[in-house]
CSV table of C-alpha atoms and ligand atoms in Angstrom, one decimal:
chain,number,residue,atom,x,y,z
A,626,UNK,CA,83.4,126.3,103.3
A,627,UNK,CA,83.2,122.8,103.2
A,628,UNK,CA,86.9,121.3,101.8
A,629,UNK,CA,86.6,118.7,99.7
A,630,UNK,CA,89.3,115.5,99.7
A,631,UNK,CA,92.5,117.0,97.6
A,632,UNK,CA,93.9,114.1,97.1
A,633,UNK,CA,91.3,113.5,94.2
A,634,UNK,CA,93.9,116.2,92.8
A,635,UNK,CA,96.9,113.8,93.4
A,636,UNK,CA,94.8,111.5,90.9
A,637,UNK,CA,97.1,111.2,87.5
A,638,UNK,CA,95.3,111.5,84.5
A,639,UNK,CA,92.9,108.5,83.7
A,640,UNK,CA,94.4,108.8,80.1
A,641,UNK,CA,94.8,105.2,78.9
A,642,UNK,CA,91.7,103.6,77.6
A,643,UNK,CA,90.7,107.7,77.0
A,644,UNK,CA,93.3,107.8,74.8
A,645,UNK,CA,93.0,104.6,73.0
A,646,UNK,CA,89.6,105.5,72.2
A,647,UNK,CA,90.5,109.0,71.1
A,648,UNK,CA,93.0,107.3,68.4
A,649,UNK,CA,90.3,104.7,67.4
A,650,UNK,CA,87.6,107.2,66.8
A,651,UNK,CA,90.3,109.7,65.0
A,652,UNK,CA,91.4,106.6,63.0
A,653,UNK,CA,87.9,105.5,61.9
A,654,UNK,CA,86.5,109.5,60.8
A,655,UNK,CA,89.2,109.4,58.9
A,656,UNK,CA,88.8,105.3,57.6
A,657,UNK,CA,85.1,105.0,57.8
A,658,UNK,CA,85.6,102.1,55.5
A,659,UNK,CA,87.6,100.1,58.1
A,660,UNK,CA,87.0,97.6,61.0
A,661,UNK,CA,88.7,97.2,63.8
A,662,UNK,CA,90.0,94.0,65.6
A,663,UNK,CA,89.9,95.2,68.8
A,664,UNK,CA,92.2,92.9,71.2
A,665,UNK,CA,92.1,95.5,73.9
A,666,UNK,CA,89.3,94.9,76.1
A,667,UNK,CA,89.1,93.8,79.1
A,668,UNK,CA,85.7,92.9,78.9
A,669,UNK,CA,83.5,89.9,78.1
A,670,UNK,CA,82.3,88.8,74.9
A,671,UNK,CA,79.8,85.9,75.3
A,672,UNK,CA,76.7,86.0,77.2
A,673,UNK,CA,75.6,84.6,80.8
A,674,UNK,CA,75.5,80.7,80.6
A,675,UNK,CA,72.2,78.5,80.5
A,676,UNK,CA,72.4,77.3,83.9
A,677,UNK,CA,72.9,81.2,85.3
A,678,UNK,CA,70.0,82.7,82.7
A,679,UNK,CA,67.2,79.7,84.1
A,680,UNK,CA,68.1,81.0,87.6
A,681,UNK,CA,67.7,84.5,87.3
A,682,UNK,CA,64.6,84.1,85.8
A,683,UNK,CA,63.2,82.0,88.7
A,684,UNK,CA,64.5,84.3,90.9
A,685,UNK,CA,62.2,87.1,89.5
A,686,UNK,CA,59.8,84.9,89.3
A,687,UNK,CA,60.1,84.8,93.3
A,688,UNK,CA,59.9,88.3,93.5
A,689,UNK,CA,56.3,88.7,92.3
A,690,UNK,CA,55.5,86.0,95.0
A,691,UNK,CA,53.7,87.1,98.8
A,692,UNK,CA,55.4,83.5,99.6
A,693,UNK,CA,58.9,83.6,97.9
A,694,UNK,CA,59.8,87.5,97.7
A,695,UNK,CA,62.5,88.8,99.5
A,696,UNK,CA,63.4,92.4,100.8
A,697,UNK,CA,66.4,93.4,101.9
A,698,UNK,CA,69.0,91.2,101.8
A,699,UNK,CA,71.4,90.0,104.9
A,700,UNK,CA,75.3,92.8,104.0
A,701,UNK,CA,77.2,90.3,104.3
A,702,UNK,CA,75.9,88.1,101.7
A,703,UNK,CA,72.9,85.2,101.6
A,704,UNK,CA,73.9,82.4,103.5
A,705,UNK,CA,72.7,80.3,101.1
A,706,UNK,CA,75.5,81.8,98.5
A,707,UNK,CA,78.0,81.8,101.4
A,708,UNK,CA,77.4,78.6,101.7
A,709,UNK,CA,78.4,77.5,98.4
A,710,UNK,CA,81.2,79.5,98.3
A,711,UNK,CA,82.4,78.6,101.4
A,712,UNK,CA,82.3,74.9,99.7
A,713,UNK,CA,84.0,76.0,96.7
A,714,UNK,CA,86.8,76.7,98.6
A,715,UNK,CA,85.9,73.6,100.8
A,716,UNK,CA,86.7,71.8,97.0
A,717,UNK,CA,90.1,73.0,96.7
A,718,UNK,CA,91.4,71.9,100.1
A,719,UNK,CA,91.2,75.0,102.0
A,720,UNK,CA,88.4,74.9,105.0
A,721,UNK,CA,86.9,78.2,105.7
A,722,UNK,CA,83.4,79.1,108.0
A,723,UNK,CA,81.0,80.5,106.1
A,724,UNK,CA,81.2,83.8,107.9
A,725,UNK,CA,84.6,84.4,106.5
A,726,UNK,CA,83.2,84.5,103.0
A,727,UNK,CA,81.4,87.8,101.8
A,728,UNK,CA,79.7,88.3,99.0
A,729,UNK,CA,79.9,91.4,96.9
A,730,UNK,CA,78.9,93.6,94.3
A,731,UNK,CA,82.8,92.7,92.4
A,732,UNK,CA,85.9,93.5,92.9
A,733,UNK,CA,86.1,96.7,92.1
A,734,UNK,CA,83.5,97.9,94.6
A,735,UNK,CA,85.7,95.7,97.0
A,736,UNK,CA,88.8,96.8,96.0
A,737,UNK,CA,88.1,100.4,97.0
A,738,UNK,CA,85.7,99.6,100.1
A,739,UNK,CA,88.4,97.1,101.7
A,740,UNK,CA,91.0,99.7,102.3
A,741,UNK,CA,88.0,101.3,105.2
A,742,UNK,CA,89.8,98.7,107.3
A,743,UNK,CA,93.5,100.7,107.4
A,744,UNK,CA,94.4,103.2,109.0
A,745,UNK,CA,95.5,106.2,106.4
A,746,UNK,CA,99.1,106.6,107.8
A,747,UNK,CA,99.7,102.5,106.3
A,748,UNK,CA,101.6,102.5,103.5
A,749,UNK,CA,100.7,100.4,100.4
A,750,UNK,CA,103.0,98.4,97.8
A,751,UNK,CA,102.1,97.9,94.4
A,752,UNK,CA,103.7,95.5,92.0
A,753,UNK,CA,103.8,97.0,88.6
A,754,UNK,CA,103.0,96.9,86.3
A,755,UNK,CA,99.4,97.0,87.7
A,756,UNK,CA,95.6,97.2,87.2
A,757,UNK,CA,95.4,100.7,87.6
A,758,UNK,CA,92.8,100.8,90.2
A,759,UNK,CA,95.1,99.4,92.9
A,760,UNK,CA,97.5,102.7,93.0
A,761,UNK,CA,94.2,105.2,92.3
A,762,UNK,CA,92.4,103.9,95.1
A,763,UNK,CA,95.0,104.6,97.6
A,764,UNK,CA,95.6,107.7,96.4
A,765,UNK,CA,92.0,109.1,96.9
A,766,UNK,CA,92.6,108.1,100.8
A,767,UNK,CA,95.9,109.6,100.8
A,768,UNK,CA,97.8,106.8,101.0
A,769,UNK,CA,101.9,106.7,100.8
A,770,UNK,CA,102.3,103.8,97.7
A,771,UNK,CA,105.9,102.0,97.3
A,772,UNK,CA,105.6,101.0,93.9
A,773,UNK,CA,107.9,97.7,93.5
A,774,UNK,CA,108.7,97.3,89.2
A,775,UNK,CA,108.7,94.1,87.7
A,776,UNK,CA,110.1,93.1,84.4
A,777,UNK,CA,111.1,89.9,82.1
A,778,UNK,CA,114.3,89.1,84.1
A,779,UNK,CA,111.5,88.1,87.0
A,780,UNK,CA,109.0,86.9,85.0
A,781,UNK,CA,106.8,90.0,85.9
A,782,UNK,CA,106.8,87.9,89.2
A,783,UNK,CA,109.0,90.0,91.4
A,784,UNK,CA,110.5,88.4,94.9
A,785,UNK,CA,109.9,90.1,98.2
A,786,UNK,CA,112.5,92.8,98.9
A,787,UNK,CA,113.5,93.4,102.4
A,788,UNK,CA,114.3,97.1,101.5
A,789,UNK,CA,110.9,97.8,100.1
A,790,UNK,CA,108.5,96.9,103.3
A,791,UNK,CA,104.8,97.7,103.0
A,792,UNK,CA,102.0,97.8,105.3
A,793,UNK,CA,99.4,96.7,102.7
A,794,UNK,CA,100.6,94.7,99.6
A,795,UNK,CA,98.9,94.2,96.2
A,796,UNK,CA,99.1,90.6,94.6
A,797,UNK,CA,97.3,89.9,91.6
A,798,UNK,CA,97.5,86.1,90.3
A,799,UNK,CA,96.7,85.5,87.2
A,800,UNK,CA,97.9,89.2,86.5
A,801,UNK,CA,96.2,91.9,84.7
A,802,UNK,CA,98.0,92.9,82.8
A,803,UNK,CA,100.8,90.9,82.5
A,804,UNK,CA,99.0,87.3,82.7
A,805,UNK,CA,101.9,85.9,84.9
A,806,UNK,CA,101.1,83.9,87.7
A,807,UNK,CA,102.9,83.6,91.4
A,808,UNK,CA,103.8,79.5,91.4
A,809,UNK,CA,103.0,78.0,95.0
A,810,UNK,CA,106.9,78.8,96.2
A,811,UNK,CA,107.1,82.1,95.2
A,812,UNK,CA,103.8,83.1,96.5
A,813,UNK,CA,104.7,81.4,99.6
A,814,UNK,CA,107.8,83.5,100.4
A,815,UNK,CA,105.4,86.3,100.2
A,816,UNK,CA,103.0,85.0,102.6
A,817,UNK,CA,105.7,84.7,105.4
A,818,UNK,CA,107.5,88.4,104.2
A,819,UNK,CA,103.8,89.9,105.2
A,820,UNK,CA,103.4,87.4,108.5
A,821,UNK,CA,107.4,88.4,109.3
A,822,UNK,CA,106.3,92.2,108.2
A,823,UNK,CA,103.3,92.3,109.8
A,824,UNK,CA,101.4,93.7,106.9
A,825,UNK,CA,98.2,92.0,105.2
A,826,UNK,CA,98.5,91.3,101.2
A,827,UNK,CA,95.3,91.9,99.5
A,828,UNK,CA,94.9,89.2,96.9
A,829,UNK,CA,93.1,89.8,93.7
A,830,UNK,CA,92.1,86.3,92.0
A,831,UNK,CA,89.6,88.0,89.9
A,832,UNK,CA,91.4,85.7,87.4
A,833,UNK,CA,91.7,82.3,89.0
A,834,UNK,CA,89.5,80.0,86.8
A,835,UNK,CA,92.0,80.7,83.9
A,836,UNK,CA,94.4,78.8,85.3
A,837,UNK,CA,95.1,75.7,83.7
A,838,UNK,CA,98.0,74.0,85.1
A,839,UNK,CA,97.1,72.1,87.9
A,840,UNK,CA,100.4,73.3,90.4
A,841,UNK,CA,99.9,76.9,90.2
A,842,UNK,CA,97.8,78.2,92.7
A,843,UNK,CA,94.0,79.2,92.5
A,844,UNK,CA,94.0,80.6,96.1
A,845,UNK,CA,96.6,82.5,98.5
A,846,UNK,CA,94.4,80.3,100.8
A,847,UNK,CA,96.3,77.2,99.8
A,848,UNK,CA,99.6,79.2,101.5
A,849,UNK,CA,100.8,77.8,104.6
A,850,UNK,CA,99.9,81.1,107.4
A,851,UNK,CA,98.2,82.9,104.7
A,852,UNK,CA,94.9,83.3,106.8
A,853,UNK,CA,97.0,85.4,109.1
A,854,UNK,CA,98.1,87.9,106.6
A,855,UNK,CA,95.5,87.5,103.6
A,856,UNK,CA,92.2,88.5,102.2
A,857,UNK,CA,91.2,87.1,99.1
A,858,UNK,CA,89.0,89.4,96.6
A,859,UNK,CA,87.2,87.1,93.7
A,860,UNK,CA,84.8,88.1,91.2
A,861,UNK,CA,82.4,86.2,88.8
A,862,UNK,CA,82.7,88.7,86.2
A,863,UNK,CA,85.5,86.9,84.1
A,864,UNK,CA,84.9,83.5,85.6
A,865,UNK,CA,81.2,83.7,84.6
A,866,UNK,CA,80.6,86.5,82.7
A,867,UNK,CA,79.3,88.9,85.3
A,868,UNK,CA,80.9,92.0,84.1
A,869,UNK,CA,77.5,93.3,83.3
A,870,UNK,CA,75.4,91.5,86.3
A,871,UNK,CA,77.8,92.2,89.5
A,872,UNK,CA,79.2,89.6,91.5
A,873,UNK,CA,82.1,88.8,93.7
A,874,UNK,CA,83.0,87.3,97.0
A,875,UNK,CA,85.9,88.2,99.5
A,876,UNK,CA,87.6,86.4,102.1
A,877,UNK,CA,88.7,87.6,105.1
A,878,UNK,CA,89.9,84.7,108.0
A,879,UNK,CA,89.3,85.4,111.3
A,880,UNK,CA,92.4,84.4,112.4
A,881,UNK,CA,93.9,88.1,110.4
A,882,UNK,CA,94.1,90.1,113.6
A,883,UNK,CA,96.3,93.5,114.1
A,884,UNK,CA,96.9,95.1,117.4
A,885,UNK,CA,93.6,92.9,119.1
A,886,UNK,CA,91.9,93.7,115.5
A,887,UNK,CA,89.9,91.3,113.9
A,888,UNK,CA,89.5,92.3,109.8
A,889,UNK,CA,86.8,89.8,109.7
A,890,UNK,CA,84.7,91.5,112.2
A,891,UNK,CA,85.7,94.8,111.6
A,892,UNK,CA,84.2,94.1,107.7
A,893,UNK,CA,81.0,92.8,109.6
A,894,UNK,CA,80.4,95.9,110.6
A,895,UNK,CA,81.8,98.1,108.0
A,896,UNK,CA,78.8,96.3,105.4
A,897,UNK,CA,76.4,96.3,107.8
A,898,UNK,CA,76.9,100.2,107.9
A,899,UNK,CA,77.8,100.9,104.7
A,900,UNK,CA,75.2,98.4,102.3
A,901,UNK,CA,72.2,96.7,101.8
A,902,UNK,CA,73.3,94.0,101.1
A,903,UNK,CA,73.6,92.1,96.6
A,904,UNK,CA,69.9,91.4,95.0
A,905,UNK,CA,68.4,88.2,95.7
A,906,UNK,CA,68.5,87.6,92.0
A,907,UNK,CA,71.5,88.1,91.2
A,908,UNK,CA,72.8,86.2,94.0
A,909,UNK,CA,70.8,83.4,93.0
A,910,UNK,CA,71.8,84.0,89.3
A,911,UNK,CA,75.9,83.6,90.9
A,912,UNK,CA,74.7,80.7,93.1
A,913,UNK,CA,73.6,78.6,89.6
A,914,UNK,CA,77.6,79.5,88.7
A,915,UNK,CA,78.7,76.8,91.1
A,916,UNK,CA,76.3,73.8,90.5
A,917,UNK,CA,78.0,71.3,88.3
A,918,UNK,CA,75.7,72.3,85.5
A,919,UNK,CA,77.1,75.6,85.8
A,920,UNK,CA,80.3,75.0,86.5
A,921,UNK,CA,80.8,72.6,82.8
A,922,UNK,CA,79.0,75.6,80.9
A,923,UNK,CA,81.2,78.3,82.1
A,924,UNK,CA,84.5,76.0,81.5
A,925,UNK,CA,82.6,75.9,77.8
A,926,UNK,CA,82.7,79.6,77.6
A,927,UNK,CA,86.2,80.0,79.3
A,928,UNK,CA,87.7,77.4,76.7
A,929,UNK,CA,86.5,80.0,73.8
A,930,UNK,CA,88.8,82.7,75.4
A,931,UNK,CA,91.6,80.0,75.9
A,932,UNK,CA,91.5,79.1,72.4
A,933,UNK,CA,91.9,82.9,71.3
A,934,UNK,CA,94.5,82.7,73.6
A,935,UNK,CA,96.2,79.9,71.5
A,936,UNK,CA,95.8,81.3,68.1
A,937,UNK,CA,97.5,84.3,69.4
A,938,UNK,CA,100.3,83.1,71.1
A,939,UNK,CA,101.0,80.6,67.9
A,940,UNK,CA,101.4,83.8,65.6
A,941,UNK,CA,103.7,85.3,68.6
A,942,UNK,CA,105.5,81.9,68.3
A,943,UNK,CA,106.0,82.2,65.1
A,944,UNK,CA,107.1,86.2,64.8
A,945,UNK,CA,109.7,84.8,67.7
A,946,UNK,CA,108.1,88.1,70.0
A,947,UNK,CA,108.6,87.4,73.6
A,948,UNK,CA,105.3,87.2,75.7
A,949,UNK,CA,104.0,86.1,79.0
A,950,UNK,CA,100.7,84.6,80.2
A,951,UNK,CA,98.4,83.2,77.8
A,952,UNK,CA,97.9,79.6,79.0
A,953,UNK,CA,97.2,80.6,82.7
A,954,UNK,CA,95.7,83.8,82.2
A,955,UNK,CA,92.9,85.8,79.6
A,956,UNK,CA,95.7,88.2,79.1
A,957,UNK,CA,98.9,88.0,76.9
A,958,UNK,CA,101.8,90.5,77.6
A,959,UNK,CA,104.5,90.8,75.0
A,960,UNK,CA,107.1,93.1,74.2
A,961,UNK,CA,107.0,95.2,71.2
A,962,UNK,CA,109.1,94.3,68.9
A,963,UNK,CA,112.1,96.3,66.8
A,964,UNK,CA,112.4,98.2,69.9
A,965,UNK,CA,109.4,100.1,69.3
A,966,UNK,CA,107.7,101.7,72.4
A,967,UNK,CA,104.3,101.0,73.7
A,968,UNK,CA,102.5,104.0,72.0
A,969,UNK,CA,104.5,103.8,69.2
A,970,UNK,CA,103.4,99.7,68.6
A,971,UNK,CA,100.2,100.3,69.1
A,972,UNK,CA,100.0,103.3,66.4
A,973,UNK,CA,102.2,101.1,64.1
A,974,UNK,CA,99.2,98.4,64.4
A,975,UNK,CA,96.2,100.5,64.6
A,976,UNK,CA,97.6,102.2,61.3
A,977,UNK,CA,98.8,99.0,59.1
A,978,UNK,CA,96.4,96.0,60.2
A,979,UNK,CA,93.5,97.7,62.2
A,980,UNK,CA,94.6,96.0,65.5
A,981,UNK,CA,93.9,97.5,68.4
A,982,UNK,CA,95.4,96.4,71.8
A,983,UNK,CA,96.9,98.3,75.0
A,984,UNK,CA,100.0,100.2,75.6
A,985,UNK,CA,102.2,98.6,78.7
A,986,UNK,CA,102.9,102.0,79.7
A,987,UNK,CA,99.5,102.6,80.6
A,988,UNK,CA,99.9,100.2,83.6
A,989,UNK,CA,103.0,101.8,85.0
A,990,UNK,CA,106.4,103.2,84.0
A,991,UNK,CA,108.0,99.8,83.5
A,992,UNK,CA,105.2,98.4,81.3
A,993,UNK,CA,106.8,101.0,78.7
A,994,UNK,CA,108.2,98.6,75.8
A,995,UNK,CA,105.2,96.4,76.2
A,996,UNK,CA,101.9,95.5,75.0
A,997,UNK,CA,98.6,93.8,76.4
A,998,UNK,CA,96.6,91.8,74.4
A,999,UNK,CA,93.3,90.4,75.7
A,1000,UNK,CA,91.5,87.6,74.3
A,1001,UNK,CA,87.7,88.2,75.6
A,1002,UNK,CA,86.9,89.1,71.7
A,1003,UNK,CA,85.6,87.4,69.2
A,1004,UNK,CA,87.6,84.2,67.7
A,1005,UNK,CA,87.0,85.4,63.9
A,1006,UNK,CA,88.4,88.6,65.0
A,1007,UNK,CA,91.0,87.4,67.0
A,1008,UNK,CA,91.8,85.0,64.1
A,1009,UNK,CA,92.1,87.7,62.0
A,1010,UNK,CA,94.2,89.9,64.1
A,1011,UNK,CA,96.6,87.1,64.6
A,1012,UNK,CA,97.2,86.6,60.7
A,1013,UNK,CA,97.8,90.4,59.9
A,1014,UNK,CA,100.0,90.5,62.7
A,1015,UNK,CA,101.9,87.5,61.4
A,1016,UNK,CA,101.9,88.8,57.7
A,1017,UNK,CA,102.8,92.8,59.1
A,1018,UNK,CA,105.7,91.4,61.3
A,1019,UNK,CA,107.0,88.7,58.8
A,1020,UNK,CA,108.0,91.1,56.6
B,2384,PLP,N1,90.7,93.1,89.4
B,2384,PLP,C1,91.3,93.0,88.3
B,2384,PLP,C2,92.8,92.6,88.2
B,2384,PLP,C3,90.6,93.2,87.1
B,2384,PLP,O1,91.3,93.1,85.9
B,2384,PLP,C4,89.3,93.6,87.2
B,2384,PLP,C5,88.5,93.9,86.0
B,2384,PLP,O2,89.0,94.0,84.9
B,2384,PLP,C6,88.7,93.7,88.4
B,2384,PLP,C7,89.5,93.4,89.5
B,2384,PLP,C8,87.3,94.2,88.6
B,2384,PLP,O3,86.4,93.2,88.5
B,2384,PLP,P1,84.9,93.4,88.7
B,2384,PLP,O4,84.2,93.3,87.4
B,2384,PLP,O5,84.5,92.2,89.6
B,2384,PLP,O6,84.7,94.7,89.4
């Protein structure tokens, strides 16, 4: 009989956005009447931009041409997207060949594919609290996971600790969902903790384009040694709302060798085995992100979210509640207040103003005492939210 991988039995529970919808359908049977403002989701509320619509649609239009139709698709990406990518990057200050750019289905699919490349006995370190995927992932291959907690002392920005070494280490800057961001210093120290260490930190900028202030950094790329030790996983689903249409790009340097290993070729092969490669259309649809067209439509799109972003953290401001991210990041992390916990805040709200957001516990132990809000919904909503909240915790 065939034995199936019991470390799916390891898994925990997926119980958090399960059990925020269970409590939001229970409330609403029992409050038909009611809406909801829902500042939970992690998803997108406004649609592809112009410039991205016009190409898709040329791009089928290719399709049903003998002369312009394409077939399969080359694994590791188009060059012609590669290309741009690889200039993106080139825009920033941080020189790359194109071959060390892949493109991909997002970052989730990349997230869980990318860990092929270790060996199962590596250990990995997550900083929590943490997109839950990160810790899930490794457990399905049966991976040992050091879990390093952050809190507000740090920022939620925690410092490398030479007692709690890791083969593979999680960074996510901007963070879901805490919205902090690593400043250039800090995420330099852990650049030369993983070249000292020997281990390779798997950067998740899935957030980058939120970042406003112009020191913070976009890239671990713009690290001193990071290409020995990084690889950068990017995705165009908040950037450009993709969520729906699936695209990302990853980068591995070919200079990120272990024991006469290189990552870079090692992922060659692993998509050359493993896909077929991201449709033409869609790949043309991601390409239109990065013309300049494209680029001032999705800013116009990304200032909608930054300006829920505002209007929330002014009512925060007001109440006097701690937070973190907002201005660098879609998310905004604050700690309940009158010492409520996370579960307990987010009934308290749900019950007396409608609002519905997510329980820090949900993203590890020491989000407990915390609250995410995300500002992908709707400004009237979010508008809305914000005043209740003001007027429920004025009192
Ligand atoms: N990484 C982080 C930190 C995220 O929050 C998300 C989505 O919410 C992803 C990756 C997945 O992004 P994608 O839609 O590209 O799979």
């Amino acid at each position: 009989m065939i034995t199936p991988n019991m470390h799916y039995a390891d898994l925990k529970e997926s119980y958090l956005f399960y059990h925020i919808a269970q409590k939001t359908n229970a409330y609403l049977e029992a409050n038909p009447e009611k809406h909801l403002f829902r500042m939970g989701i992690g998803d997108v509320s406004l649609p592809l931009c112009d410039a991205v619509i016009k190409a898709l649609h040329e791009a089928v239009d290719d399709q049903a041409e003998k002369a312009r139709f394409h077939g399969y698709m080359p694994e590791c990406g188009a060059p012609f997207l590669r290309e741009i990518i690889q200039d993106h990057y080139h825009k920033q200050g941080i020189d790359l060949t194109y071959e060390e750019v892949f493109v991909s289905s997002g970052a989730s699919d990349e997230l869980g594919d990318i860990l092929d490349l270790f060996d199962k006995s590596s250990s990995a370190m997550v900083i929590e609290p943490a997109y839950p995927a990160y810790v899930d992932a490794n457990v399905i291959a049966g991976r040992g996971i050091i879990h390093l907690a952050s809190g507000k002392e740090n920022g939620f920005l925690p410092e490398p600790d030479e007692e709690a070494k890791a083969d593979l280490i999680y960074i996510c800057s901007p963070n879901n969902p805490t919205g902090a961001v690593f400043d250039k210093a800090k995420l330099q120290r852990w650049v030369d903790f993983a070249n000292a260490n020997g281990s390779v930190i798997l950067f998740d900028a899935a957030y980058e384009a939120f970042i406003e202030d112009d020191s913070l950094p976009h890239s671990i790329f713009e690290m001193e040694g990071a290409k020995t030790c990084a690889i950068e996983i990017c995705s165009l689903s908040k950037t450009a709302g993709f969520t729906g249409t699936r695209l990302g790009y990853t980068v591995i340097p070919k200079d990120l060798v272990r024991n006469g290993m290189c990552f870079n070729e090692m992922w060659v092969r692993n998509r050359t085995t493993k896909t077929n490669g991201v449709s033409y259309i869609i790949q043309k649809g991601g390409a239109a992100v990065f013309t300049e067209e494209g680029q001032r439509q999705i800013r116009e799109n990304i200032q909608v979210y930054k300006n829920n972003a505002k209007t929330l953290m002014e009512a925060l401001d007001q109440l006097g509640i701690w937070y973190c991210g907002g201005k660098n990041a879609p998310y905004i992390w604050l700690q309940c207040p009158k010492g409520l916990g996370s579960w307990e805040f987010f009934d308290y709200l749900l019950q007396e103003i409608q609002v519905v957001g997510t329980p820090g516990e949900g993203f590890g132990a020491c989000g407990e005492g915390y609250f995410r809000f995300s500002t992908f919904g709707s400004p009237e909503d979010t508008q809305e939210a914000a005043k209740r909240l003001v007027q429920l915790l004025e009192k």
